[in-house]
Tab-separated table of C-alpha atoms and ligand atoms in Angstrom:
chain	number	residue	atom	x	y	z
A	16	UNK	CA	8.556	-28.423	-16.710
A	17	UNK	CA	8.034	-28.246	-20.248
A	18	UNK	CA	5.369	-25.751	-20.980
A	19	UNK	CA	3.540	-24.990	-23.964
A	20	UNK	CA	2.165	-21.556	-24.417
A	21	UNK	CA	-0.758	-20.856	-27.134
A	22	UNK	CA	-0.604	-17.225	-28.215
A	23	UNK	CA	2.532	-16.942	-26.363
A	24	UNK	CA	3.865	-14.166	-29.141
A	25	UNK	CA	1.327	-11.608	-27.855
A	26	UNK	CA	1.174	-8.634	-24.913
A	27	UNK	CA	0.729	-11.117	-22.401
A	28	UNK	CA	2.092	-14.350	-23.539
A	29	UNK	CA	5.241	-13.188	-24.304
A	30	UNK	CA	5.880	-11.273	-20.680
A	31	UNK	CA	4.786	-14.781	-19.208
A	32	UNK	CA	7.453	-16.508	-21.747
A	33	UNK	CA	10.277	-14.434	-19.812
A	34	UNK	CA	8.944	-14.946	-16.264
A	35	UNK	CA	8.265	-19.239	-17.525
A	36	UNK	CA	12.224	-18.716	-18.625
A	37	UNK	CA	13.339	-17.117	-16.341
A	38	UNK	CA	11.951	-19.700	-13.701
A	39	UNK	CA	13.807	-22.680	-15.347
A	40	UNK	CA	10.863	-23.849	-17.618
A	41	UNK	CA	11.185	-25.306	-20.724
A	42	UNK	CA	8.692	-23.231	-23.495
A	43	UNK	CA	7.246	-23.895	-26.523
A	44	UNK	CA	4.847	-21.375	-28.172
A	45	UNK	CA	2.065	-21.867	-31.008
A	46	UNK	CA	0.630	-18.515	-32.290
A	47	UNK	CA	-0.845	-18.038	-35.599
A	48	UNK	CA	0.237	-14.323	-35.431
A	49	UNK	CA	-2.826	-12.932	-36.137
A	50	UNK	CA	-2.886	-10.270	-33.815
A	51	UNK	CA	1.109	-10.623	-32.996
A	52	UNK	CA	4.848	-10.600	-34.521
A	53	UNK	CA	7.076	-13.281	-34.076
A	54	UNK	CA	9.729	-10.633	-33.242
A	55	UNK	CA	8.365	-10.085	-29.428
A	56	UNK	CA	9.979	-13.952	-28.781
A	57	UNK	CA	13.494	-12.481	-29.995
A	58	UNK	CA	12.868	-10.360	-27.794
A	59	UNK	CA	12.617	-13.079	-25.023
A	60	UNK	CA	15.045	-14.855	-25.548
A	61	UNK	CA	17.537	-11.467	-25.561
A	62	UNK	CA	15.897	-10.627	-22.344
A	63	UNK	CA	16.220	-14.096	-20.717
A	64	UNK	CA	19.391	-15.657	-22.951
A	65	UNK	CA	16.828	-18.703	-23.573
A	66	UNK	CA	16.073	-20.378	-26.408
A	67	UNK	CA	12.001	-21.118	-27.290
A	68	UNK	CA	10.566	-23.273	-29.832
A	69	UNK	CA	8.259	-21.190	-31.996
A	70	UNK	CA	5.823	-22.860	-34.617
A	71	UNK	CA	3.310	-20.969	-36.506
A	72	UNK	CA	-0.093	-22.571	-35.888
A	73	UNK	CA	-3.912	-21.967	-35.956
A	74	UNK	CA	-5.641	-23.890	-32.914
A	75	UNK	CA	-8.454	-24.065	-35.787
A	76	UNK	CA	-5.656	-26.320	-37.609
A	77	UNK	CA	-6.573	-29.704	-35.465
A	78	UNK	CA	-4.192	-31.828	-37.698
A	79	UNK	CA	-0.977	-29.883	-37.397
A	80	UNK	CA	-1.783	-29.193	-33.418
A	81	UNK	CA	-2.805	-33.048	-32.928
A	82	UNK	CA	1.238	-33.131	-34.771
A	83	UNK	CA	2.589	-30.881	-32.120
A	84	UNK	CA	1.316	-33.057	-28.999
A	85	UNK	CA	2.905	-36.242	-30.842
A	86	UNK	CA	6.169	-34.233	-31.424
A	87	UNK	CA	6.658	-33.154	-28.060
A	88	UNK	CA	5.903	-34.478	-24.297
A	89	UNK	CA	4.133	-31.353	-22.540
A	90	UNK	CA	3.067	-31.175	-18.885
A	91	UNK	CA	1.316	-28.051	-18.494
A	92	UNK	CA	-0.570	-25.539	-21.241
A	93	UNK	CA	-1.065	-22.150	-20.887
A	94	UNK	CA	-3.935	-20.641	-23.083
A	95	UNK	CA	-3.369	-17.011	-24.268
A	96	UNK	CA	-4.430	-17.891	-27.565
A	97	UNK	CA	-7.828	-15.728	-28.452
A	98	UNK	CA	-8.956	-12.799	-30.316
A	99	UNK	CA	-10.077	-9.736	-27.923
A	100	UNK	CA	-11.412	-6.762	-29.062
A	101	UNK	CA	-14.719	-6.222	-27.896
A	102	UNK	CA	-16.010	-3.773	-30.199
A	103	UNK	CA	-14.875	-6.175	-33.309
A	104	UNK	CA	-16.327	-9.231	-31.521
A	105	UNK	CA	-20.092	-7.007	-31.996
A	106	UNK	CA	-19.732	-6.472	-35.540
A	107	UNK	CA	-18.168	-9.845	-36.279
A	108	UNK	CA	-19.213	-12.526	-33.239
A	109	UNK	CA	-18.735	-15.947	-35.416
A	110	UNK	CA	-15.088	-14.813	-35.758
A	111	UNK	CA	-14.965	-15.133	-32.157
A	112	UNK	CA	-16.881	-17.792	-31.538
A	113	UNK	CA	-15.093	-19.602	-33.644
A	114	UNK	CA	-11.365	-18.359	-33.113
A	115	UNK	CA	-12.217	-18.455	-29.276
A	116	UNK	CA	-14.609	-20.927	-28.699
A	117	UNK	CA	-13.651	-23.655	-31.607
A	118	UNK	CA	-10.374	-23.359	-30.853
A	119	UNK	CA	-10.013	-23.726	-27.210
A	120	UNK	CA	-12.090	-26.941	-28.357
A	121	UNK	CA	-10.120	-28.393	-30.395
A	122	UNK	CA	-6.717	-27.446	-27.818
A	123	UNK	CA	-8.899	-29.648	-24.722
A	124	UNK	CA	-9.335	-32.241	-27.797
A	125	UNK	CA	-5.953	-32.667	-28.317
A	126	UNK	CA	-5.010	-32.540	-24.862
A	127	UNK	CA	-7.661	-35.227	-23.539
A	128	UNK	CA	-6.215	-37.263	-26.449
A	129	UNK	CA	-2.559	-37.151	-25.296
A	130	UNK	CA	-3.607	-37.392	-21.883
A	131	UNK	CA	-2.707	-33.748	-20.784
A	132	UNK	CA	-4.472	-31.585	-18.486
A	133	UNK	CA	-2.636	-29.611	-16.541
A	134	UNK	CA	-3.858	-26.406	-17.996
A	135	UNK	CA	-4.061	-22.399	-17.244
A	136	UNK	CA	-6.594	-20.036	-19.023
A	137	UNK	CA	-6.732	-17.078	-19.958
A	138	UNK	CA	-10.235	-15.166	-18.449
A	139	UNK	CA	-11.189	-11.583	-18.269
A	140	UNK	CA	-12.621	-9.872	-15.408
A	141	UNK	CA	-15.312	-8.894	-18.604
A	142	UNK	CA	-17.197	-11.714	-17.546
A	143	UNK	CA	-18.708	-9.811	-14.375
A	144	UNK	CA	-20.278	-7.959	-17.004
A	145	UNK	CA	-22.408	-4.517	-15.615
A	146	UNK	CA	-22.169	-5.312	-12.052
A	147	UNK	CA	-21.718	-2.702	-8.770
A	148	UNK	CA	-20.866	-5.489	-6.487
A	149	UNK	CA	-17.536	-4.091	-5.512
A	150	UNK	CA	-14.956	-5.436	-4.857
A	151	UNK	CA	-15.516	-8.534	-7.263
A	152	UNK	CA	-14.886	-11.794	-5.918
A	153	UNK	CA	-14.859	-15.065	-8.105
A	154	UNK	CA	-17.944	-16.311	-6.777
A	155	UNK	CA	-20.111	-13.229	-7.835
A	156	UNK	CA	-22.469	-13.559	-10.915
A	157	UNK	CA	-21.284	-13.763	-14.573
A	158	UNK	CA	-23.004	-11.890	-16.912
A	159	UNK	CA	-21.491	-10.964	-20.210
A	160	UNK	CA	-22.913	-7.896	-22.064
A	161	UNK	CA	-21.079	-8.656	-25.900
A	162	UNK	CA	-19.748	-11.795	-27.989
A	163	UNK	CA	-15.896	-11.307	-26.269
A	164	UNK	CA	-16.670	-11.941	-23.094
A	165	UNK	CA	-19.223	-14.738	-23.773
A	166	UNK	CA	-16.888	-16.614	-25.265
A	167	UNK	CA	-14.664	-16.313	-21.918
A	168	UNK	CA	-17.781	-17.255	-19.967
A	169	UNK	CA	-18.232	-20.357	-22.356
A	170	UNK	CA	-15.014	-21.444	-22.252
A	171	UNK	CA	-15.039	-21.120	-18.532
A	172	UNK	CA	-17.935	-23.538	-18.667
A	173	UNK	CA	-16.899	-26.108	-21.134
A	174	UNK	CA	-13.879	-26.160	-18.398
A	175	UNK	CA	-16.019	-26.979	-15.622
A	176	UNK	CA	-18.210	-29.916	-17.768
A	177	UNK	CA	-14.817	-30.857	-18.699
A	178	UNK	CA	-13.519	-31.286	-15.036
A	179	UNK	CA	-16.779	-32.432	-14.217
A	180	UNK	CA	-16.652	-35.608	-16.650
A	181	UNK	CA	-13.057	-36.275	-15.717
A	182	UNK	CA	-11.043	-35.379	-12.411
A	183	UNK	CA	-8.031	-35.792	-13.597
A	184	UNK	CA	-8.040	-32.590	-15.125
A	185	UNK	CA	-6.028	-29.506	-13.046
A	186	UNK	CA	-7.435	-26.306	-14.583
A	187	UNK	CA	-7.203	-22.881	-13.051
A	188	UNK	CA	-8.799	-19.808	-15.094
A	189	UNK	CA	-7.156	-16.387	-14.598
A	190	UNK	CA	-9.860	-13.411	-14.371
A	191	UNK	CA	-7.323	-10.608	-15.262
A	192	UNK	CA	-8.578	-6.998	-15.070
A	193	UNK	CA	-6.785	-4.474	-16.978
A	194	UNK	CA	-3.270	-5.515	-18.144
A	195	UNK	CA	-0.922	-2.300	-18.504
A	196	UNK	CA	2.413	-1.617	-19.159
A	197	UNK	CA	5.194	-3.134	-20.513
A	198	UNK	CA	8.510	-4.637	-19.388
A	199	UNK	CA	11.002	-2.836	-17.810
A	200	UNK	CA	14.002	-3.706	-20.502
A	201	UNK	CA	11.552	-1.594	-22.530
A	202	UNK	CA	12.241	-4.736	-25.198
A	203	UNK	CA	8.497	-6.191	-25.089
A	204	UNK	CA	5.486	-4.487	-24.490
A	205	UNK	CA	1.562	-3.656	-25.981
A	206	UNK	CA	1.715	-3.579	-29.781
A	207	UNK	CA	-2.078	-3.006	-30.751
A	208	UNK	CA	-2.306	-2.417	-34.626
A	209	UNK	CA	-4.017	0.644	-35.857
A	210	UNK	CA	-5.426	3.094	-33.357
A	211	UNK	CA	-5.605	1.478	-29.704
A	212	UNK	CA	-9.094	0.940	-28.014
A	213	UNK	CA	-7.372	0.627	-24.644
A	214	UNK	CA	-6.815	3.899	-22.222
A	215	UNK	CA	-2.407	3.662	-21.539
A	216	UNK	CA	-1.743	2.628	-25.119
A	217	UNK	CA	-3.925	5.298	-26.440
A	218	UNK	CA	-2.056	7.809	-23.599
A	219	UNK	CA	1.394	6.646	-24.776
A	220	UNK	CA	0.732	7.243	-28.542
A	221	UNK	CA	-0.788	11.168	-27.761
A	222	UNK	CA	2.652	11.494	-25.905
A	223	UNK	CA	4.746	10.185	-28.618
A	224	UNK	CA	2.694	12.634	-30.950
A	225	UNK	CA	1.072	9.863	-32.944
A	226	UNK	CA	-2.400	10.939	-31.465
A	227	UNK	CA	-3.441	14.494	-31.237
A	228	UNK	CA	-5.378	13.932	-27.798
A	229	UNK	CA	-7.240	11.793	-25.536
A	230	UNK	CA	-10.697	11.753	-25.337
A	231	UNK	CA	-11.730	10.972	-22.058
A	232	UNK	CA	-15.144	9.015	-22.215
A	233	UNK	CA	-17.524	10.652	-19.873
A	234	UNK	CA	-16.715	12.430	-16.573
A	235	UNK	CA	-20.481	12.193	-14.957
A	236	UNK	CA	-20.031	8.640	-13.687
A	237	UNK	CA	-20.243	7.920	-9.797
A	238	UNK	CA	-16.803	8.189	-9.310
A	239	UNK	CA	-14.646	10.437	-7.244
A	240	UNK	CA	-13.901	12.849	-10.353
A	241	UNK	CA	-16.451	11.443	-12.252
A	242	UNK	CA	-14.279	9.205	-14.646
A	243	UNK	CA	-14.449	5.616	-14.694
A	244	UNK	CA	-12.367	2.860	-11.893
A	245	UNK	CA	-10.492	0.050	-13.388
A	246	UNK	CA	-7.817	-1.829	-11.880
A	247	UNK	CA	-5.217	-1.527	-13.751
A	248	UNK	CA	-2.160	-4.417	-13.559
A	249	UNK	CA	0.972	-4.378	-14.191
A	250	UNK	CA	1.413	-6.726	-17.243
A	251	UNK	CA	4.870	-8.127	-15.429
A	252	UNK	CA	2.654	-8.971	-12.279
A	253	UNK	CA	0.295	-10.623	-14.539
A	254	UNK	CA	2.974	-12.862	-16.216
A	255	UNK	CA	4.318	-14.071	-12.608
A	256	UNK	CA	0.511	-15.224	-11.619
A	257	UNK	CA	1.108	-17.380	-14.151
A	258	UNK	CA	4.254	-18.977	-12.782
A	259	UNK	CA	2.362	-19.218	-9.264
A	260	UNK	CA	-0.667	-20.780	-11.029
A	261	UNK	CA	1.909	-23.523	-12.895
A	262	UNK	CA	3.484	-24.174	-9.344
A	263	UNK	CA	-0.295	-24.495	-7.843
A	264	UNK	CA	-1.044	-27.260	-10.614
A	265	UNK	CA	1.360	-29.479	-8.625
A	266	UNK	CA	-1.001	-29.163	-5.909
A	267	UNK	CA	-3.678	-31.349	-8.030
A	268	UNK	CA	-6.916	-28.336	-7.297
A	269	UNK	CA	-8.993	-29.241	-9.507
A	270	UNK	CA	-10.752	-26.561	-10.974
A	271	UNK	CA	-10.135	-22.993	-9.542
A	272	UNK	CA	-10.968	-19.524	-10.536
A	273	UNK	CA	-8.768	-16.385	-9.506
A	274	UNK	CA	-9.052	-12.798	-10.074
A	275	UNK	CA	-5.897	-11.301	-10.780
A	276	UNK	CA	-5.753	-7.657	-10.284
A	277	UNK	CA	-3.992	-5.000	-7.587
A	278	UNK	CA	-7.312	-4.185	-5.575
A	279	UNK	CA	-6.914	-0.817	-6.306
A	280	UNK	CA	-8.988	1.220	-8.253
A	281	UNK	CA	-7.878	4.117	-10.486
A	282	UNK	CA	-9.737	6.894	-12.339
A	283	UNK	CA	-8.953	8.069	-16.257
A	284	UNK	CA	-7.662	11.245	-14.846
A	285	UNK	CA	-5.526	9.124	-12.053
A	286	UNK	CA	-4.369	7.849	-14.770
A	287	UNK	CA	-3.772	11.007	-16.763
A	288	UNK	CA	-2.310	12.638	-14.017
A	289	UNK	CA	-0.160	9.864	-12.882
A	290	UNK	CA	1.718	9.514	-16.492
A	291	UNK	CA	2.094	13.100	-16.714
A	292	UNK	CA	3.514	13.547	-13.318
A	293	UNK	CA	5.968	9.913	-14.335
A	294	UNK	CA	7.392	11.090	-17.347
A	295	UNK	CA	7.007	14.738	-17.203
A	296	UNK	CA	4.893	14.559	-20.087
A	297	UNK	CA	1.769	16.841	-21.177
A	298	UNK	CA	-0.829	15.521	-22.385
A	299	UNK	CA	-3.720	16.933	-24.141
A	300	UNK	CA	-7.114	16.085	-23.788
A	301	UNK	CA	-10.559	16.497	-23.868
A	302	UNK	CA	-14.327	15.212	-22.421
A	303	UNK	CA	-15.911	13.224	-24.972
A	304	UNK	CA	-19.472	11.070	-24.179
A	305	UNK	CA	-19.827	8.084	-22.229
A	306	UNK	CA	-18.822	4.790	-24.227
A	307	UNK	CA	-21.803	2.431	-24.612
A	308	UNK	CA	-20.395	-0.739	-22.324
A	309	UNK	CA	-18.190	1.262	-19.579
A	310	UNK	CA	-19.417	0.960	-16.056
A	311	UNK	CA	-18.348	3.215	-13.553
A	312	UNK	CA	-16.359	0.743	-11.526
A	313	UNK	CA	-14.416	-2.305	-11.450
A	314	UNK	CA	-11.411	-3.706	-9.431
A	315	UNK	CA	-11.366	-6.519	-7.460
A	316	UNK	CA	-10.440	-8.366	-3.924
A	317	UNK	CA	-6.943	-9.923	-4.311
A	318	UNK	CA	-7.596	-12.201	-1.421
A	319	UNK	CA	-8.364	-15.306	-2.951
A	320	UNK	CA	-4.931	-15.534	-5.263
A	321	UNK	CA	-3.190	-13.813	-2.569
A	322	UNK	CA	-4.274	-16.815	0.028
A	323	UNK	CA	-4.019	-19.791	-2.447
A	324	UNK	CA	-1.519	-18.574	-5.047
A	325	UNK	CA	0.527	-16.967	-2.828
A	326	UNK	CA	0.373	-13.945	-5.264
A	327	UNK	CA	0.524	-10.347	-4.706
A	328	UNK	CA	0.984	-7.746	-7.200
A	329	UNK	CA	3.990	-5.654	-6.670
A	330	UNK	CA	3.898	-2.616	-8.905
A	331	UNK	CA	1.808	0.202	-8.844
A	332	UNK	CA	0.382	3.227	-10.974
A	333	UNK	CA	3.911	5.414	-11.452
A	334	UNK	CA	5.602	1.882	-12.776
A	335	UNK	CA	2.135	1.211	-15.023
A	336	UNK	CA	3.335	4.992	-16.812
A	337	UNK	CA	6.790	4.706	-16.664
A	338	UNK	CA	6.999	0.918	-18.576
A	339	UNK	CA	4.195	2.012	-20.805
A	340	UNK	CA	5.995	5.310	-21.708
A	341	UNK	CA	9.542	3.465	-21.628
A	342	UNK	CA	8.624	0.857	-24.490
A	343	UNK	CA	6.630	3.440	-26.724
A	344	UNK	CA	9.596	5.745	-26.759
A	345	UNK	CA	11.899	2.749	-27.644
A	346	UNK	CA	9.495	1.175	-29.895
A	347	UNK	CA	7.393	4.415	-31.501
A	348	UNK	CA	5.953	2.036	-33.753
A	349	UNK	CA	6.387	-1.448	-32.095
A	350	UNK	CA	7.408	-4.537	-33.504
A	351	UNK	CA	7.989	-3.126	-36.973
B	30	NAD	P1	-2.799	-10.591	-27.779
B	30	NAD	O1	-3.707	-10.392	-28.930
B	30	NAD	O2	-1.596	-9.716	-27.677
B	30	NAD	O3	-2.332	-12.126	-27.690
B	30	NAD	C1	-3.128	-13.175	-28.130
B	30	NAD	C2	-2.296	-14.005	-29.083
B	30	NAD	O4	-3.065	-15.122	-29.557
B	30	NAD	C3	-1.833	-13.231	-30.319
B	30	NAD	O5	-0.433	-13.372	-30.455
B	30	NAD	C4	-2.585	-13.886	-31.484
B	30	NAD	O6	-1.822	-13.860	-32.673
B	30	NAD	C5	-2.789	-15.296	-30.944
B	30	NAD	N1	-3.950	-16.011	-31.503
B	30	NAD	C6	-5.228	-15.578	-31.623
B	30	NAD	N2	-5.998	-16.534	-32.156
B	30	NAD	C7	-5.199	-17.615	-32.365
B	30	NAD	C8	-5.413	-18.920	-32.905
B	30	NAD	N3	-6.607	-19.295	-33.359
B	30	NAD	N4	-4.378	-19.771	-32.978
B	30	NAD	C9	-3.147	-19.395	-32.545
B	30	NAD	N5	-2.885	-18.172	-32.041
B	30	NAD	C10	-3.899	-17.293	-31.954
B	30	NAD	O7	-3.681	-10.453	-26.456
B	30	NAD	P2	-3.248	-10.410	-24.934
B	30	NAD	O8	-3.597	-9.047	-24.429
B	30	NAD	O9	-1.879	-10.907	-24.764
B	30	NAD	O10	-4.307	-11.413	-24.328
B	30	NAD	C11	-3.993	-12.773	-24.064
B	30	NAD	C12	-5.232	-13.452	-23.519
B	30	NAD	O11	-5.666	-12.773	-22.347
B	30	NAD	C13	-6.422	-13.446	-24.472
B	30	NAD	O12	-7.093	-14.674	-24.359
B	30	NAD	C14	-7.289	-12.318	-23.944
B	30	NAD	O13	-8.654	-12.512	-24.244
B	30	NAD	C15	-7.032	-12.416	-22.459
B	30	NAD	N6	-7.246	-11.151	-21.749
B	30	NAD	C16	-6.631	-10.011	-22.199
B	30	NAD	C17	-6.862	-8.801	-21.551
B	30	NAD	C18	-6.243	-7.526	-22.055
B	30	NAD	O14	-6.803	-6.447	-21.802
B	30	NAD	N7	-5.102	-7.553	-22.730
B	30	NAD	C19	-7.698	-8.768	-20.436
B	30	NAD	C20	-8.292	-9.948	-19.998
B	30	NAD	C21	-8.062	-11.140	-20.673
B	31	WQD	C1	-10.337	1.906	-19.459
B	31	WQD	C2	-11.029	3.212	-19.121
B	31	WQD	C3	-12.620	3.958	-20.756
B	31	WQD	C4	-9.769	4.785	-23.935
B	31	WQD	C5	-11.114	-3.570	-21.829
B	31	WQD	C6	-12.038	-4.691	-22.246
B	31	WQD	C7	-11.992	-5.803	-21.225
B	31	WQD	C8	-10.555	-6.268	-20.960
B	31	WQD	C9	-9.631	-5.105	-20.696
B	31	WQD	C10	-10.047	-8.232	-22.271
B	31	WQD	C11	-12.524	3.181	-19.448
B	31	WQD	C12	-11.470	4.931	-20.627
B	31	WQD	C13	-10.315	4.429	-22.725
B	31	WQD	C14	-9.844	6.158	-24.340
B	31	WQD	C15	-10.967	6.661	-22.273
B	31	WQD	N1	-9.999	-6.956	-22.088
B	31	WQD	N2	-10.906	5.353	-21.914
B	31	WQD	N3	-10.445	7.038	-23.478
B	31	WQD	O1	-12.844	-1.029	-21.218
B	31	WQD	O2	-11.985	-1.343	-18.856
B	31	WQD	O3	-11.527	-3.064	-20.561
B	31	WQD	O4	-9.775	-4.103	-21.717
B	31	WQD	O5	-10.571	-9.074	-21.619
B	31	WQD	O6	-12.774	-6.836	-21.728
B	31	WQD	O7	-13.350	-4.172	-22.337
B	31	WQD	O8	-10.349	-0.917	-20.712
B	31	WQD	O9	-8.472	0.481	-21.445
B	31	WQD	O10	-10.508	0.308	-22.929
B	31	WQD	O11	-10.676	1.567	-20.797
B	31	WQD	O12	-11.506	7.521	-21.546
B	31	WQD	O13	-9.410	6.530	-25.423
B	31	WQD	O14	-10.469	4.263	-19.922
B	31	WQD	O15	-13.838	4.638	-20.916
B	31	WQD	O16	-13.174	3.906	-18.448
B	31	WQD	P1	-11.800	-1.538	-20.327
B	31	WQD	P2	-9.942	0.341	-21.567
């Protein structure tokens, strides 16, 4: 199939790119490489020995995407493309709204107008907000606590109208909880510019010596040491839940919702502990206060993709540290 990939140059977007390649798809990519380099899609095509069409493009740009649906017959879209930091989403929310929201619009315009919708999205696990109803299944209650994950909620929603109005549409929205580590070539991985807001990234660069320590953010939550559970993913596993949602598109289901994530929770000092004991690595660090937004908990029940997907993840916490650790010491500054 030929397969067209918005913010396909990113962390996530351009693991699915090999996995899409590497499955005998045909892949084009728009990314406005905002939050990206065009570098990671070299990278692809080394890893895979596949060729990609690249074009620079803003899904705010309606005239040179409306170009890009004339210029090429697509059957499926997959819909990285988004900005998602949570803490800059607070202090600037109309970026997001905009960049999120505005744009997934105008991607839904163009594809109702060239009569495609076969389509997977990109949805965050954010959008159970502060919940304890563990494990999280896609049917319990969305509640978003800052402007990130409402736009993930909205978009989820303008899906649904969107179905609603027309049946012919095949959408299936991927809840992903925490994406980690990188690929095992060590050729693509996590490139966050400046100083990362997410827990392994942050880990790798105090091991690399680019960080002085971790702060861990509060050890007096309910939790069995008192750090916070996430279910962290292998970013590789992600990528193939996309190939298994593409395949389920065939299927005609409508609209569906999956969580992706292992079903397994781990602590900040699991996590600690777990890269240490991987790479044979120290790494400083120290107890810092709660930060505002964390909940104690999160990971989900698998069930659902497992059952309907026919997806599994397959790698666990020692591969999370050992791909994380593998591209940072290859790539000590990433892309550049
Ligand atoms: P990323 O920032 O690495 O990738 C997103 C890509 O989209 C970037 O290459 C960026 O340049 C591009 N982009 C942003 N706005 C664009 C626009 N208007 N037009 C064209 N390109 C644009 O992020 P990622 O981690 O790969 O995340 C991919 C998707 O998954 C996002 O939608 C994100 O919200 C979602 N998600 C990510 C996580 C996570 O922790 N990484 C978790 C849940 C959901
Ligand atoms: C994990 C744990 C921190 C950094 C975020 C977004 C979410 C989704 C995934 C997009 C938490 C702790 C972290 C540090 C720490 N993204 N931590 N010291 O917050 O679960 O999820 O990314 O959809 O929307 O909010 O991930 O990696 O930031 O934090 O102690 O320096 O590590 O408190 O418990 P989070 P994270």
């Amino acid at each position: 199939m030929r397969i067209l990939v918005t913010g396909g140059a990113g962390y996530i977007g351009s693991h699915a790119c090999v996995e899409l390649l590497e499955s005998g798809h045909e892949v084009i990519v728009i990314d406005n490489l905002s939050n990206s380099k065009e570098m990671s899609l070299s990278r692809v095509k080394e890893i895979t020995g596949h060729d990609i069409k690249f074009y620079t493009l803003d899904l705010l740009d309606k005239v040179k995407l409306n170009q890009l649906f004339s210029d090429h017959s697509i059957d499926s879209v997959i819909h990285f493309a988004g900005l998602k930091s949570v803490a800059e989403s607070i202090v600037n929310p109309l970026a997001y709204y905009r960049n999120n929201v505005s744009g997934s619009v105008n991607l839904f315009d163009v594809m109702t107008k060239h009569n495609v919708k076969n389509l997977v999205f990109s949805s965050s696990a954010t959008v159970y907000g502060l919940t304890d109803s563990l494990p999280l299944k896609e049917n319990c209650p969305l509640s978003a606590e800052n402007p990130y994950g409402r736009t993930k909620i909205m978009i989820e929603e303008i899906l649904r109208d969107l179905h609603d109005s027309d049946n012919a549409w095949n959408i299936i929205s991927l809840r992903y909880f925490n994406p980690v580590g990188a690929h095992a070539s060590g050729r693509i991985g996590e490139d966050p510019s400046g100083i990362p807001n997410n827990l392994l990234p942050y880990i790798s660069q105090v091991a690399i010596g680019k960080l002085k320590q971790l702060t861990v953010y509060g050890n007096d939550y309910a939790t069995h040491d008192g750090t916070c559970i996430r279910d962290y993913v292998h970013v590789v596993d992600l990528a193939k839940g996309h190939i298994s949602a593409i395949e389920k598109l065939d299927s005609h289901p409508g609209l569906v919702i999956y969580n992706l994530g292992t079903g397994n929770g781990y602590s900040v000092m699991d996590m600690l502990g777990s890269f240490e004991r991987a790479n044979n690595i120290a790494i400083p660090y120290t107890i810092g206060p709660r930060r505002p937004g964390d909940i104690d908990a999160s990971y989900t029940d698998p069930g659902l993709a497992m059952s309907e997907l026919g997806w599994q993840a397959n790698l666990g916490i020692e591969d999370f540290c050992r791909d994380a650790w593998r591209w940072q010491q290859d790539n000590p500054n990433g892309y550049e």
